[in-house]
Coordinates of C-alpha atoms in Angstrom, one line a residue:
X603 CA 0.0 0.0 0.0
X604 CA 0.9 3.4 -1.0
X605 CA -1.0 6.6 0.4
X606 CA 0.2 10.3 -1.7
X607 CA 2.1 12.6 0.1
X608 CA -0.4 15.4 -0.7
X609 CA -3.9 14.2 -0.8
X610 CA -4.0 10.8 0.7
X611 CA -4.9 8.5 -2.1
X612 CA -4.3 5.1 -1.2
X613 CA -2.6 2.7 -4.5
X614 CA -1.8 -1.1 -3.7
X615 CA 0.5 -2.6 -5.1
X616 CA 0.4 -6.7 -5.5
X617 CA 3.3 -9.2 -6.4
X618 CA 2.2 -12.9 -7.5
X619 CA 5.1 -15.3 -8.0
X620 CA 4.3 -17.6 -11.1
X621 CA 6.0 -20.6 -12.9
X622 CA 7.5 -21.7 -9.9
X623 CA 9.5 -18.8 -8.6
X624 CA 10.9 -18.0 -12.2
X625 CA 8.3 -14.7 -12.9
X626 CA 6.9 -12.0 -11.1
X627 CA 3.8 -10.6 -12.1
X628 CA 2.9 -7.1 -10.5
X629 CA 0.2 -4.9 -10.6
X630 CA -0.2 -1.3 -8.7
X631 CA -3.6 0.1 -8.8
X632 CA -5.7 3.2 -7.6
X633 CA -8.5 2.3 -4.6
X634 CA -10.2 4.8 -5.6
X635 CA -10.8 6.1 -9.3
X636 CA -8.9 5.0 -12.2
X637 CA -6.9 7.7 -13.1
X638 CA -3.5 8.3 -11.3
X639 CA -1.9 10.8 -13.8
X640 CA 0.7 8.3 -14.1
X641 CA 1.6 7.7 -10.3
X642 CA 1.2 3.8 -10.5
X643 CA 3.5 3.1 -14.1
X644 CA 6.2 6.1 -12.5
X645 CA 6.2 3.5 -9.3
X646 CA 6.3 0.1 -11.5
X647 CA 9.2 1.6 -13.5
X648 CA 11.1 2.9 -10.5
X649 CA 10.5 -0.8 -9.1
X650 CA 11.8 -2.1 -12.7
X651 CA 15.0 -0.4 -13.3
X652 CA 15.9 -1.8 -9.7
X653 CA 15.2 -5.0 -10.9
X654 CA 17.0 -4.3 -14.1
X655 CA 19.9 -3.2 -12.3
X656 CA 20.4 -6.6 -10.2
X657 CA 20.4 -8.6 -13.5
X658 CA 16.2 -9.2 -13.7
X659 CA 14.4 -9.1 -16.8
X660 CA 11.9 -6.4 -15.7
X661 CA 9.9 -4.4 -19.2
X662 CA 9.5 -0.6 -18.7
X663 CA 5.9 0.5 -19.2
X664 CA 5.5 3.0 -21.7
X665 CA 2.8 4.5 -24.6
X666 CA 4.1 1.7 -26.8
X667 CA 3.3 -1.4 -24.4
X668 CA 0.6 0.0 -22.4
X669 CA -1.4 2.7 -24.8
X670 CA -4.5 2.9 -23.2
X671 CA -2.8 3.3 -19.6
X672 CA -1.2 6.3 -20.9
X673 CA -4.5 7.9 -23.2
X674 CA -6.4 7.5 -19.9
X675 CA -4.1 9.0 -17.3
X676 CA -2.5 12.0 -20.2
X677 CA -4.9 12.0 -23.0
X678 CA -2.4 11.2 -26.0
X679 CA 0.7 8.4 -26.2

């Protein structure tokens, strides 16, 4: 669980460990809403360039892999 700084939204963020220990799947979502203005993909990819870092295979999210996450929260890719 993540609550903002500013305004007190609440985000969870959920890990499932799949295939035996060998993936990772993750998901960070709003409680309340579903816009974030990008909060939850800026979290993931912070999370994923740590992984990337210690030698996991971790995928940035971006317009390209995730467009309607990114026309809903900025309205464009």
């Amino acid at each position: 669980m993540f609550e903002s700084l500013k305004n007190g939204y609440i985000d969870d963020l959920e890990l499932a460990v799949v295939e035996g220990g060998a993936k990772v799947l993750v998901r960070s979502s709003s409680r309340v809403g579903f816009l974030d203005f990008g909060v939850n993909a800026k979290r993931l990819n912070f999370l994923s360039s740590k992984l990337r870092a210690a030698g996991w295979t971790a995928p940035e999210i971006n317009a390209k892999t995730h467009p309607d996450y990114f026309i809903q929260n900025y309205g464009k890719l």
